[in-house]
């Protein structure tokens, strides 16, 4: 007679050593926050639906963000492990009690992408994000920043929104309408396409952390279209918390929901070198984490992505670790604070 699974040697061992049921950060399936693997249509009991977009065929500089989703997932296992074996966590910065085991995370795997077919890839991202958005809070792991454009479209379709605001944390504005080299569709054009779509406009796009160089007369362009622009100068002068609060308020004004996109190159490359187009003078790690605290606490925000992690440029794995931590802090504020 076959033993009942409840009285099997493995079951008896777990009863005797209950800590054995806590999965180590580096063991088991590589899912975000050790979430359950689920199909995008099976999210009825999930708070969060995670998708990967391992696509970097729209980059203008160094490739490698196709490896971002896997690296972010692997790094995220640390916080699930800590919360599991400690029975919850205390945020030492805020004193808040946090228990990620009470957050139902479903990892829906990677969206099918087609490296030589941008249009089909965009359609795939839109369809999968829309399906998740109908059922749970979408979290997208990139991938290059072009993926955000079809993701925002999918989010708007999924929640049946007439208008969506965008908060973009980034070193670059991604507002190029057309490039002689890269055409109309690449990772430097994603915000242009979002603002030019039927569900968004520049007046409800907020950008934080912009620095480096942009097109001639860019400030005139920003004033003309009504872009809510917060450069690194504003961040230094006003403080990151105040800037992000203003940014999300502007994006939420008159819209049905806000989509948050965080390009890891918003963070200074001394902290996060693993990205395709690093720009010196960016956010500190603490400023980046504070940004996600503010955004995660906003009831207006309905989706988030973390883009442009290219782990092969950072042998320390620090960039993917920070990327995972940014999403963890966001989800802490949105779902896991007791």
Short mmCIF file of C-alpha atoms in Angstrom, two decimals:
data_model
loop_
_atom_site.label_atom_id
_atom_site.label_comp_id
_atom_site.label_asym_id
_atom_site.label_seq_id
_atom_site.Cartn_x
_atom_site.Cartn_y
_atom_site.Cartn_z
CA UNK A 1 0.00 0.00 0.00
CA UNK A 2 1.31 3.44 -0.90
CA UNK A 3 1.91 5.66 2.14
CA UNK A 4 -0.32 8.68 2.48
CA UNK A 5 1.70 11.83 1.67
CA UNK A 6 0.84 13.22 5.13
CA UNK A 7 2.69 10.33 6.80
CA UNK A 8 5.58 10.11 4.35
CA UNK A 9 9.17 10.36 5.60
CA UNK A 10 9.42 13.87 4.11
CA UNK A 11 6.23 14.99 5.86
CA UNK A 12 7.38 13.57 9.17
CA UNK A 13 10.72 15.35 8.80
CA UNK A 14 9.03 18.69 8.15
CA UNK A 15 6.93 18.20 11.26
CA UNK A 16 10.03 17.51 13.32
CA UNK A 17 12.08 20.37 11.80
CA UNK A 18 9.52 23.00 10.71
CA UNK A 19 12.27 25.40 9.60
CA UNK A 20 12.95 23.00 6.74
CA UNK A 21 9.84 24.32 5.00
CA UNK A 22 11.44 27.78 4.67
CA UNK A 23 13.09 27.86 1.27
CA UNK A 24 16.57 29.31 1.06
CA UNK A 25 16.98 32.37 -1.13
CA UNK A 26 19.14 30.49 -3.65
CA UNK A 27 17.09 27.26 -3.69
CA UNK A 28 13.92 26.17 -5.43
CA UNK A 29 12.18 27.80 -8.35
CA UNK A 30 13.42 31.18 -9.55
CA UNK A 31 10.23 33.19 -9.07
CA UNK A 32 9.82 36.75 -7.83
CA UNK A 33 9.63 36.82 -4.01
CA UNK A 34 9.26 33.03 -4.18
CA UNK A 35 5.77 33.53 -5.55
CA UNK A 36 3.69 30.67 -6.91
CA UNK A 37 4.12 29.94 -10.63
CA UNK A 38 0.79 30.75 -12.24
CA UNK A 39 -0.75 31.22 -15.64
CA UNK A 40 -1.85 34.78 -16.42
CA UNK A 41 -5.48 33.61 -16.43
CA UNK A 42 -5.19 31.96 -13.01
CA UNK A 43 -4.81 34.97 -10.70
CA UNK A 44 -8.17 35.09 -8.96
CA UNK A 45 -6.60 34.75 -5.48
CA UNK A 46 -3.42 36.71 -6.17
CA UNK A 47 -2.63 40.27 -5.12
CA UNK A 48 0.22 40.68 -7.60
CA UNK A 49 0.93 39.17 -11.00
CA UNK A 50 4.59 39.31 -12.08
CA UNK A 51 5.68 39.11 -15.70
CA UNK A 52 9.13 39.19 -17.28
CA UNK A 53 9.92 40.84 -20.61
CA UNK A 54 13.34 39.46 -21.65
CA UNK A 55 13.62 41.73 -24.68
CA UNK A 56 16.44 44.13 -25.59
CA UNK A 57 16.21 44.44 -29.36
CA UNK A 58 15.13 48.09 -29.09
CA UNK A 59 18.25 49.39 -27.34
CA UNK A 60 20.40 52.17 -28.76
CA UNK A 61 23.53 51.37 -26.78
CA UNK A 62 24.67 48.25 -24.89
CA UNK A 63 22.41 45.17 -24.99
CA UNK A 64 21.91 42.74 -22.13
CA UNK A 65 18.61 43.67 -20.48
CA UNK A 66 17.15 40.43 -21.80
CA UNK A 67 18.83 38.88 -18.75
CA UNK A 68 17.22 41.37 -16.37
CA UNK A 69 14.05 39.46 -15.40
CA UNK A 70 15.94 36.33 -14.35
CA UNK A 71 18.48 38.33 -12.32
CA UNK A 72 15.79 40.40 -10.55
CA UNK A 73 13.81 37.28 -9.68
CA UNK A 74 16.85 35.54 -8.26
CA UNK A 75 17.81 38.55 -6.14
CA UNK A 76 14.26 38.93 -4.79
CA UNK A 77 14.38 35.53 -3.12
CA UNK A 78 16.38 36.99 -0.24
CA UNK A 79 13.48 39.03 1.15
CA UNK A 80 11.02 36.14 0.85
CA UNK A 81 13.49 33.93 2.75
CA UNK A 82 14.06 36.51 5.48
CA UNK A 83 10.34 37.07 5.98
CA UNK A 84 9.69 33.33 5.95
CA UNK A 85 12.17 32.20 8.56
CA UNK A 86 11.71 35.23 10.84
CA UNK A 87 7.91 35.10 10.65
CA UNK A 88 7.76 38.63 9.27
CA UNK A 89 10.12 41.59 9.36
CA UNK A 90 10.62 44.95 11.00
CA UNK A 91 11.55 47.78 8.64
CA UNK A 92 14.44 49.34 10.52
CA UNK A 93 13.95 52.66 8.76
CA UNK A 94 10.26 53.13 9.57
CA UNK A 95 9.59 50.66 12.38
CA UNK A 96 6.75 49.16 10.33
CA UNK A 97 5.90 45.49 10.70
CA UNK A 98 6.09 43.75 7.33
CA UNK A 99 5.10 40.20 6.41
CA UNK A 100 5.64 39.25 2.79
CA UNK A 101 4.07 35.83 3.40
CA UNK A 102 0.72 37.65 3.59
CA UNK A 103 1.28 39.07 0.13
CA UNK A 104 -0.01 36.70 -2.53
CA UNK A 105 2.49 36.93 -5.40
CA UNK A 106 1.96 34.95 -8.59
CA UNK A 107 4.86 34.74 -11.01
CA UNK A 108 3.46 34.27 -14.50
CA UNK A 109 6.86 33.71 -16.07
CA UNK A 110 8.21 35.51 -19.10
CA UNK A 111 6.08 36.99 -21.82
CA UNK A 112 6.81 35.40 -25.23
CA UNK A 113 9.08 37.80 -27.11
CA UNK A 114 10.34 37.76 -30.68
CA UNK A 115 13.82 39.32 -30.91
CA UNK A 116 13.62 40.04 -34.64
CA UNK A 117 9.98 41.16 -34.62
CA UNK A 118 9.29 44.26 -32.55
CA UNK A 119 5.63 44.54 -33.53
CA UNK A 120 4.75 41.00 -32.51
CA UNK A 121 6.72 41.42 -29.28
CA UNK A 122 4.79 44.61 -28.49
CA UNK A 123 1.47 42.86 -29.17
CA UNK A 124 2.51 40.02 -26.88
CA UNK A 125 3.44 42.38 -24.04
CA UNK A 126 0.18 44.31 -24.41
CA UNK A 127 -1.94 41.15 -24.36
CA UNK A 128 -0.22 39.58 -21.36
CA UNK A 129 -0.15 42.75 -19.24
CA UNK A 130 -3.83 43.38 -20.05
CA UNK A 131 -4.72 39.86 -18.93
CA UNK A 132 -2.87 40.29 -15.62
CA UNK A 133 -4.32 43.79 -15.05
CA UNK A 134 -7.85 42.36 -15.27
CA UNK A 135 -7.05 40.05 -12.35
CA UNK A 136 -4.24 41.45 -10.18
CA UNK A 137 -1.71 44.23 -9.72
CA UNK A 138 0.78 43.98 -12.63
CA UNK A 139 4.54 44.01 -11.98
CA UNK A 140 6.72 43.90 -15.09
CA UNK A 141 10.43 43.01 -15.06
CA UNK A 142 12.38 44.32 -18.05
CA UNK A 143 13.84 44.24 -20.56
CA UNK A 144 14.63 47.47 -22.35
CA UNK A 145 12.49 50.54 -21.82
CA UNK A 146 10.60 50.24 -25.09
CA UNK A 147 8.64 47.45 -23.37
CA UNK A 148 6.96 50.04 -21.17
CA UNK A 149 4.98 51.47 -24.08
CA UNK A 150 3.06 48.25 -24.92
CA UNK A 151 2.83 47.50 -21.18
CA UNK A 152 1.08 50.81 -20.46
CA UNK A 153 -1.26 50.11 -23.37
CA UNK A 154 -2.03 46.67 -21.93
CA UNK A 155 -2.60 48.12 -18.47
CA UNK A 156 -5.06 50.69 -19.83
CA UNK A 157 -6.92 48.00 -21.77
CA UNK A 158 -6.94 45.61 -18.83
CA UNK A 159 -8.54 48.06 -16.39
CA UNK A 160 -10.70 49.62 -19.12
CA UNK A 161 -9.22 53.07 -18.47
CA UNK A 162 -9.98 56.14 -20.53
CA UNK A 163 -6.79 57.81 -19.33
CA UNK A 164 -3.60 56.69 -17.60
CA UNK A 165 -0.95 58.81 -15.93
CA UNK A 166 2.73 57.92 -16.03
CA UNK A 167 5.45 58.43 -13.42
CA UNK A 168 8.82 57.77 -15.02
CA UNK A 169 11.94 57.51 -12.87
CA UNK A 170 14.79 57.78 -15.35
CA UNK A 171 18.00 59.46 -16.43
CA UNK A 172 16.56 59.94 -19.95
CA UNK A 173 13.26 61.37 -21.12
CA UNK A 174 12.64 58.81 -23.92
CA UNK A 175 10.68 61.43 -25.86
CA UNK A 176 12.34 61.00 -29.27
CA UNK A 177 9.67 60.95 -31.97
CA UNK A 178 11.99 59.64 -34.68
CA UNK A 179 15.67 58.80 -35.02
CA UNK A 180 17.57 58.66 -38.29
CA UNK A 181 19.42 55.63 -36.94
CA UNK A 182 16.81 53.78 -34.86
CA UNK A 183 13.54 54.85 -36.49
CA UNK A 184 10.34 55.61 -34.62
CA UNK A 185 10.28 52.63 -32.24
CA UNK A 186 13.17 52.09 -29.82
CA UNK A 187 13.81 52.50 -26.12
CA UNK A 188 14.37 56.23 -26.55
CA UNK A 189 10.85 56.72 -27.91
CA UNK A 190 8.66 54.89 -25.39
CA UNK A 191 7.41 57.96 -23.53
CA UNK A 192 6.71 59.77 -26.79
CA UNK A 193 4.47 56.90 -27.91
CA UNK A 194 2.70 56.72 -24.55
CA UNK A 195 1.97 60.47 -24.55
CA UNK A 196 0.89 60.29 -28.20
CA UNK A 197 -1.55 57.44 -27.58
CA UNK A 198 -5.30 57.61 -27.05
CA UNK A 199 -5.04 56.96 -23.30
CA UNK A 200 -2.33 59.43 -22.20
CA UNK A 201 -0.84 62.87 -22.78
CA UNK A 202 2.27 64.75 -21.70
CA UNK A 203 0.32 66.79 -19.13
CA UNK A 204 -0.13 63.62 -17.07
CA UNK A 205 3.43 62.34 -17.56
CA UNK A 206 5.86 63.05 -14.71
CA UNK A 207 9.60 62.41 -15.06
CA UNK A 208 11.98 62.30 -12.10
CA UNK A 209 15.79 62.14 -12.12
CA UNK A 210 16.42 63.45 -15.64
CA UNK A 211 20.01 64.52 -16.26
CA UNK A 212 22.81 64.45 -18.82
CA UNK A 213 21.92 65.71 -22.30
CA UNK A 214 18.69 65.95 -24.27
CA UNK A 215 17.68 67.40 -27.63
CA UNK A 216 18.24 71.08 -28.45
CA UNK A 217 15.68 73.38 -26.81
CA UNK A 218 14.28 70.50 -24.76
CA UNK A 219 13.05 72.76 -21.97
CA UNK A 220 11.00 74.73 -24.51
CA UNK A 221 9.50 71.45 -25.72
CA UNK A 222 8.67 70.38 -22.16
CA UNK A 223 6.93 73.69 -21.47
CA UNK A 224 5.01 73.54 -24.73
CA UNK A 225 3.57 70.03 -24.19
CA UNK A 226 3.04 70.39 -20.44
CA UNK A 227 5.48 67.68 -19.37
CA UNK A 228 5.97 67.51 -15.60
CA UNK A 229 9.76 67.52 -15.57
CA UNK A 230 11.79 67.06 -12.38
CA UNK A 231 15.49 67.00 -13.16
CA UNK A 232 18.21 65.95 -10.74
CA UNK A 233 18.66 69.65 -9.97
CA UNK A 234 15.11 69.75 -8.56
CA UNK A 235 15.74 66.55 -6.61
CA UNK A 236 18.83 68.05 -4.98
CA UNK A 237 17.16 71.37 -4.25
CA UNK A 238 13.76 70.15 -3.06
CA UNK A 239 14.41 66.63 -1.80
CA UNK A 240 13.31 63.35 -3.35
CA UNK A 241 10.22 62.76 -1.20
CA UNK A 242 8.63 66.09 -2.06
CA UNK A 243 9.49 65.76 -5.74
CA UNK A 244 7.95 62.29 -6.05
CA UNK A 245 4.81 63.36 -4.20
CA UNK A 246 4.39 66.21 -6.68
CA UNK A 247 5.13 63.90 -9.60
CA UNK A 248 2.51 61.30 -8.71
CA UNK A 249 -0.08 63.99 -7.93
CA UNK A 250 0.41 65.51 -11.40
CA UNK A 251 0.17 62.10 -13.08
CA UNK A 252 -2.98 61.21 -11.14
CA UNK A 253 -4.76 64.48 -11.89
CA UNK A 254 -7.76 63.62 -14.04
CA UNK A 255 -6.61 60.08 -14.88
CA UNK A 256 -8.11 56.72 -13.97
CA UNK A 257 -4.86 55.24 -12.67
CA UNK A 258 -1.10 55.78 -12.69
CA UNK A 259 1.52 53.48 -14.17
CA UNK A 260 5.00 53.67 -12.60
CA UNK A 261 8.09 52.87 -14.63
CA UNK A 262 11.52 52.81 -12.98
CA UNK A 263 14.54 52.72 -15.27
CA UNK A 264 17.48 51.51 -13.18
CA UNK A 265 19.72 54.07 -14.90
CA UNK A 266 17.93 56.70 -12.80
CA UNK A 267 20.29 55.52 -10.06
CA UNK A 268 23.88 56.71 -10.16
CA UNK A 269 26.13 54.20 -11.97
CA UNK A 270 28.50 54.13 -9.00
CA UNK A 271 25.65 52.27 -7.28
CA UNK A 272 23.97 50.54 -10.24
CA UNK A 273 26.46 50.05 -13.10
CA UNK A 274 24.57 47.13 -14.64
CA UNK A 275 22.61 49.00 -17.29
CA UNK A 276 22.96 49.83 -20.96
CA UNK A 277 23.25 53.62 -20.90
CA UNK A 278 24.62 54.79 -17.53
CA UNK A 279 24.69 58.51 -16.75
CA UNK A 280 26.70 59.91 -13.81
CA UNK A 281 25.06 62.14 -11.21
CA UNK A 282 21.95 60.10 -10.49
CA UNK A 283 19.86 59.08 -7.51
CA UNK A 284 21.50 57.51 -4.51
CA UNK A 285 20.29 54.10 -3.38
CA UNK A 286 18.46 55.73 -0.46
CA UNK A 287 16.77 58.25 -2.76
CA UNK A 288 15.68 55.44 -5.07
CA UNK A 289 14.23 53.42 -2.20
CA UNK A 290 12.41 56.48 -0.85
CA UNK A 291 10.97 57.02 -4.32
CA UNK A 292 9.42 53.56 -4.26
CA UNK A 293 8.15 54.04 -0.70
CA UNK A 294 6.22 57.13 -1.80
CA UNK A 295 4.89 55.55 -4.99
CA UNK A 296 3.93 52.29 -3.31
CA UNK A 297 1.89 54.18 -0.73
CA UNK A 298 -0.09 56.04 -3.39
CA UNK A 299 -3.59 54.70 -3.98
CA UNK A 300 -3.49 56.15 -7.49
CA UNK A 301 -0.78 53.76 -8.68
CA UNK A 302 -2.10 50.62 -10.39
CA UNK A 303 0.98 49.02 -11.99
CA UNK A 304 4.77 49.16 -11.82
CA UNK A 305 7.74 48.05 -13.88
CA UNK A 306 11.51 47.90 -13.31
CA UNK A 307 13.47 48.24 -16.54
CA UNK A 308 16.94 48.28 -18.09
CA UNK A 309 18.78 45.99 -15.66
CA UNK A 310 21.67 44.47 -17.65
CA UNK A 311 23.34 42.18 -15.10
CA UNK A 312 26.37 41.22 -17.18
CA UNK A 313 27.82 44.72 -16.68
CA UNK A 314 27.82 44.32 -12.91
CA UNK A 315 29.78 41.29 -11.68
CA UNK A 316 28.90 42.20 -8.07
CA UNK A 317 25.19 41.57 -8.81
CA UNK A 318 24.46 44.81 -6.97
CA UNK A 319 22.34 46.31 -9.74
CA UNK A 320 19.90 43.40 -9.91
CA UNK A 321 19.83 43.27 -6.10
CA UNK A 322 18.92 46.95 -5.91
CA UNK A 323 16.31 46.50 -8.65
CA UNK A 324 14.66 43.70 -6.69
CA UNK A 325 14.82 45.72 -3.47
CA UNK A 326 13.13 48.68 -5.16
CA UNK A 327 10.17 46.49 -6.10
CA UNK A 328 10.15 44.89 -2.65
CA UNK A 329 9.91 48.30 -0.99
CA UNK A 330 7.17 49.34 -3.40
CA UNK A 331 5.14 46.20 -2.64
CA UNK A 332 5.79 46.59 1.08
CA UNK A 333 4.02 49.95 1.03
CA UNK A 334 1.27 48.80 -1.31
CA UNK A 335 0.43 45.45 0.29
CA UNK A 336 2.61 44.12 3.09
CA UNK A 337 2.70 46.70 5.90
CA UNK A 338 0.68 45.42 8.85
#
